[in-house]
Amino acid sequence: MAQEGTRRRLLRTGFAGVGSLIGLGGCIGGGGGSGGGVEGDVAVGVGDYYFDPKEVTIEQGETVTWKFEAPTHNVSAVPGHADYNSVPEGAEPFASYEGDNTFETVEEGETYSHTFETSGTYKYVCIPHKTSMKGTVIVE
Amino acid sequence: MHRRTVLKATALSAAVGGSVGMNPGVGDNRCDCPAPQPEREPPAVYDDYETITVPDDHDTIQAAVDAAEARTLVLVKPGIYTEAVQVDTPRVTIRGLNRNTVILDGEFERTIGIVGLEDEVVVENMTARNYREHGFFWTGMEGYRGSYLTAYNNRMYGIYASGAVYGRFDNCYASGSDDAGFYIGHAVPCHAIMSDCVAEYNGLGFSGTNSGGRFTIKDCVFRYNKAGILPNTMASVEEPPQHKMRIENNEVYANNNTESPSRDYAFMAFGTGIMVAGGDENEILNNEVYDHVNFGITISLMRHRGWWLPRGNEIRNNEVRESKRADLALTMPNGGGNEFANNDHSSARPWGLSRGIPGAGLGDPWVTTVYLNQMAQVETDNYPEGDWRNAPHPDRKQSMPDVDAPPGEAVSR
């Protein structure tokens, strides 16, 4: 059974980067957001319109922590809240917000974590940007 | 120099020298359509519709929207509505009876004034202020319109569309947002028009990431922001690079505001009227651009998970003056094919950019350096910015001319 998600504030120092513009900025995560799986307990960056990496692979019982490096984003795998969302049969949906407050977002610099106890594929989105911010967690 | 800046400066030097990773994925998502949106017929009105009045029929706008079926007009009487409204019924029009006195107030606590989630959601003739994220927001639908809207002192975007197509913003005003007053992004082809709008006292007047294809910004005013109009490319968003937007017949001036609110990257473009950041095949035509401390119109490279070198942009028939560094500018490196022609201007970097001088199309590394210096200021948190909560409040704005008009579709196809 999936555990309740948790949110906590971290010091910004570790991941306070911003998305880049004007051709001169850096980017968070060094360009790993194009789908390569990551083994083990993992962190997923949430930046300006991306999850980085988009797909992670973990073992049952491990935890994914989403680090919000930009404002106005959230995480939702609740099937009724976005067409893209899905969770394995028997697994509990998860979201960074409470109930149906689908546009409640996570403050920049905070994190949201969820521990996955059921194997299978979880598809999730950022609800305010559900057409462009999509992610996957594969639990083996 | 800050260590991170040193690293990036090194990377920039590598790129100038011909590093790999330029324009990753170019061509994968290219829109075959032209840049401009053709003039459309007025959208169809609904012959048969219901009307719900707030607060007569329901105390709140949200309650009225929840009770609405498709083809409903929600009429809102003057008052201050302390709520955040979510519209998940298609073909609903929310209309204030007075643009200046129908006010949604987030009180710096709520996140979004009105968010539209279904097709053909129209919002007209009202004000949204003091929201922690956006004033008016449309996402993931086909058919949206915001008309005669005022959005001020909303933190991130005043009037905003993401992943939405077939839209229009007209006769709107946005101020006091730290990212941009107006944003239309993540949509190719976009099928959108923004016209007769004013953006001031924002980080950016307009921002649009990876949006284009039948997308026109025209007859608008952008002033007193950190920078005016900034279409841009981000690799993390679908459909990079940004391409095929027409920016036409706008007045863009004095975007040098040290006191406006700003997210980091808005300051990187500080003092620029119009900048294409890593975009392709945009058309910048017949604009009046003046009084900028850096450049009037810049075609710039951009780095986001690779280097995005602007290519094939057309800058023609603009009047550009009173720029402290240069009226027209092109960074080195760039992707080539950027055509500057028939612009009324007095200075350019490189010299001869708009006069057909051979080699000018290679760009000027000094232009790149100017923005690199501003980025260094961002990296060290050494740049001026105001507080979005305290930006100047707007004066009264013109209301829509006929509040008794029947509702209808957002835009015609």
PDB file of C-alpha atoms in Angstrom, chain A residues 10-105:
ATOM      1  CA  LEU A  10      14.714  22.236   2.039  1.00  0.00           C
ATOM      2  CA  LEU A  11      17.429  24.783   1.937  1.00  0.00           C
ATOM      3  CA  ARG A  12      17.350  26.280  -1.500  1.00  0.00           C
ATOM      4  CA  THR A  13      21.086  26.196  -1.779  1.00  0.00           C
ATOM      5  CA  GLY A  14      21.291  22.733  -3.222  1.00  0.00           C
ATOM      6  CA  PHE A  15      18.956  23.148  -6.171  1.00  0.00           C
ATOM      7  CA  ALA A  16      18.046  26.733  -6.563  1.00  0.00           C
ATOM      8  CA  GLY A  17      18.893  26.919 -10.236  1.00  0.00           C
ATOM      9  CA  VAL A  18      16.535  28.425 -12.723  1.00  0.00           C
ATOM     10  CA  GLY A  19      15.622  27.568 -16.237  1.00  0.00           C
ATOM     11  CA  SER A  20      17.777  29.406 -18.678  1.00  0.00           C
ATOM     12  CA  LEU A  21      17.027  32.008 -21.270  1.00  0.00           C
ATOM     13  CA  ILE A  22      18.909  34.318 -23.552  1.00  0.00           C
ATOM     14  CA  GLY A  23      21.278  31.583 -24.496  1.00  0.00           C
ATOM     15  CA  LEU A  24      23.460  32.039 -21.504  1.00  0.00           C
ATOM     16  CA  GLY A  25      21.929  30.227 -18.585  1.00  0.00           C
ATOM     17  CA  GLY A  26      22.559  26.783 -17.314  1.00  0.00           C
ATOM     18  CA  CYS A  27      19.959  24.122 -16.811  1.00  0.00           C
ATOM     19  CA  ILE A  28      19.061  21.903 -13.970  1.00  0.00           C
ATOM     20  CA  GLY A  29      20.056  18.327 -14.205  1.00  0.00           C
ATOM     21  CA  GLY A  30      22.414  18.707 -17.065  1.00  0.00           C
ATOM     22  CA  GLY A  31      20.055  17.591 -19.754  1.00  0.00           C
ATOM     23  CA  GLY A  32      19.021  14.260 -18.329  1.00  0.00           C
ATOM     24  CA  GLY A  33      15.358  14.825 -18.877  1.00  0.00           C
ATOM     25  CA  SER A  34      14.854  12.927 -22.042  1.00  0.00           C
ATOM     26  CA  GLY A  35      13.758   9.669 -20.620  1.00  0.00           C
ATOM     27  CA  GLY A  36      16.655   7.609 -19.364  1.00  0.00           C
ATOM     28  CA  GLY A  37      15.662   5.442 -16.433  1.00  0.00           C
ATOM     29  CA  VAL A  38      17.295   5.912 -13.033  1.00  0.00           C
ATOM     30  CA  GLU A  39      17.759   3.084 -10.569  1.00  0.00           C
ATOM     31  CA  GLY A  40      17.065   3.232  -6.858  1.00  0.00           C
ATOM     32  CA  ASP A  41      15.682   5.951  -4.589  1.00  0.00           C
ATOM     33  CA  VAL A  42      15.668   8.965  -6.818  1.00  0.00           C
ATOM     34  CA  ALA A  43      15.081  12.662  -6.985  1.00  0.00           C
ATOM     35  CA  VAL A  44      13.125  14.201  -9.830  1.00  0.00           C
ATOM     36  CA  GLY A  45      13.636  17.860 -10.610  1.00  0.00           C
ATOM     37  CA  VAL A  46      10.551  19.917 -11.328  1.00  0.00           C
ATOM     38  CA  GLY A  47      11.512  22.993 -13.309  1.00  0.00           C
ATOM     39  CA  ASP A  48       9.992  25.354 -15.804  1.00  0.00           C
ATOM     40  CA  TYR A  49       7.802  22.940 -17.721  1.00  0.00           C
ATOM     41  CA  TYR A  50       9.728  19.738 -17.187  1.00  0.00           C
ATOM     42  CA  PHE A  51      10.298  16.747 -14.966  1.00  0.00           C
ATOM     43  CA  ASP A  52      13.918  15.728 -14.958  1.00  0.00           C
ATOM     44  CA  PRO A  53      14.227  12.864 -15.582  1.00  0.00           C
ATOM     45  CA  LYS A  54      10.886  12.167 -17.153  1.00  0.00           C
ATOM     46  CA  GLU A  55      11.080   8.475 -16.320  1.00  0.00           C
ATOM     47  CA  VAL A  56      12.534   6.712 -13.329  1.00  0.00           C
ATOM     48  CA  THR A  57      12.730   3.030 -12.428  1.00  0.00           C
ATOM     49  CA  ILE A  58      12.780   1.955  -8.792  1.00  0.00           C
ATOM     50  CA  GLU A  59      12.248  -1.084  -6.620  1.00  0.00           C
ATOM     51  CA  GLN A  60       9.148  -1.734  -4.550  1.00  0.00           C
ATOM     52  CA  GLY A  61       9.283   0.180  -1.288  1.00  0.00           C
ATOM     53  CA  GLU A  62      11.559   2.908  -2.617  1.00  0.00           C
ATOM     54  CA  THR A  63      10.788   6.586  -2.588  1.00  0.00           C
ATOM     55  CA  VAL A  64      10.760   9.243  -5.259  1.00  0.00           C
ATOM     56  CA  THR A  65      11.283  12.833  -4.194  1.00  0.00           C
ATOM     57  CA  TRP A  66      10.225  15.625  -6.493  1.00  0.00           C
ATOM     58  CA  LYS A  67      12.266  18.779  -5.992  1.00  0.00           C
ATOM     59  CA  PHE A  68      10.436  21.906  -7.059  1.00  0.00           C
ATOM     60  CA  GLU A  69      12.953  24.253  -8.612  1.00  0.00           C
ATOM     61  CA  ALA A  70      10.349  26.581 -10.126  1.00  0.00           C
ATOM     62  CA  PRO A  71       6.959  27.813  -8.963  1.00  0.00           C
ATOM     63  CA  THR A  72       3.445  26.992 -10.212  1.00  0.00           C
ATOM     64  CA  HIS A  73       3.868  23.245 -10.582  1.00  0.00           C
ATOM     65  CA  ASN A  74       2.564  20.137  -8.877  1.00  0.00           C
ATOM     66  CA  VAL A  75       2.504  16.348  -9.223  1.00  0.00           C
ATOM     67  CA  SER A  76      -0.588  14.231  -9.792  1.00  0.00           C
ATOM     68  CA  ALA A  77      -1.134  10.593 -10.712  1.00  0.00           C
ATOM     69  CA  VAL A  78      -4.823  10.697  -9.827  1.00  0.00           C
ATOM     70  CA  PRO A  79      -6.608   9.123 -12.813  1.00  0.00           C
ATOM     71  CA  GLY A  80      -9.639  11.371 -12.629  1.00  0.00           C
ATOM     72  CA  HIS A  81      -7.572  14.544 -12.673  1.00  0.00           C
ATOM     73  CA  ALA A  82      -5.822  14.186 -16.044  1.00  0.00           C
ATOM     74  CA  ASP A  83      -6.306  11.901 -19.023  1.00  0.00           C
ATOM     75  CA  TYR A  84      -2.648  10.898 -19.001  1.00  0.00           C
ATOM     76  CA  ASN A  85      -2.662   9.715 -15.400  1.00  0.00           C
ATOM     77  CA  SER A  86      -2.725   6.058 -14.463  1.00  0.00           C
ATOM     78  CA  VAL A  87      -1.610   3.799 -11.618  1.00  0.00           C
ATOM     79  CA  PRO A  88      -1.314  -0.001 -11.440  1.00  0.00           C
ATOM     80  CA  GLU A  89      -4.346  -1.936 -10.334  1.00  0.00           C
ATOM     81  CA  GLY A  90      -4.531  -1.964  -6.570  1.00  0.00           C
ATOM     82  CA  ALA A  91      -2.167   0.965  -6.129  1.00  0.00           C
ATOM     83  CA  GLU A  92      -3.245   4.188  -4.516  1.00  0.00           C
ATOM     84  CA  PRO A  93      -3.087   7.326  -6.625  1.00  0.00           C
ATOM     85  CA  PHE A  94      -0.869  10.065  -5.300  1.00  0.00           C
ATOM     86  CA  ALA A  95      -0.727  13.832  -5.658  1.00  0.00           C
ATOM     87  CA  SER A  96       1.130  16.715  -4.092  1.00  0.00           C
ATOM     88  CA  TYR A  97      -2.163  18.444  -3.347  1.00  0.00           C
ATOM     89  CA  GLU A  98      -5.060  17.526  -1.120  1.00  0.00           C
ATOM     90  CA  GLY A  99      -8.309  16.155  -2.481  1.00  0.00           C
ATOM     91  CA  ASP A 100      -9.574  17.897  -5.603  1.00  0.00           C
ATOM     92  CA  ASN A 101      -7.474  21.043  -5.218  1.00  0.00           C
ATOM     93  CA  THR A 102      -5.820  20.257  -8.506  1.00  0.00           C
ATOM     94  CA  PHE A 103      -4.341  23.728  -8.997  1.00  0.00           C
ATOM     95  CA  GLU A 104      -2.683  23.833  -5.595  1.00  0.00           C
ATOM     96  CA  THR A 105       0.976  23.979  -6.423  1.00  0.00           C
TER      97      THR A 105
END
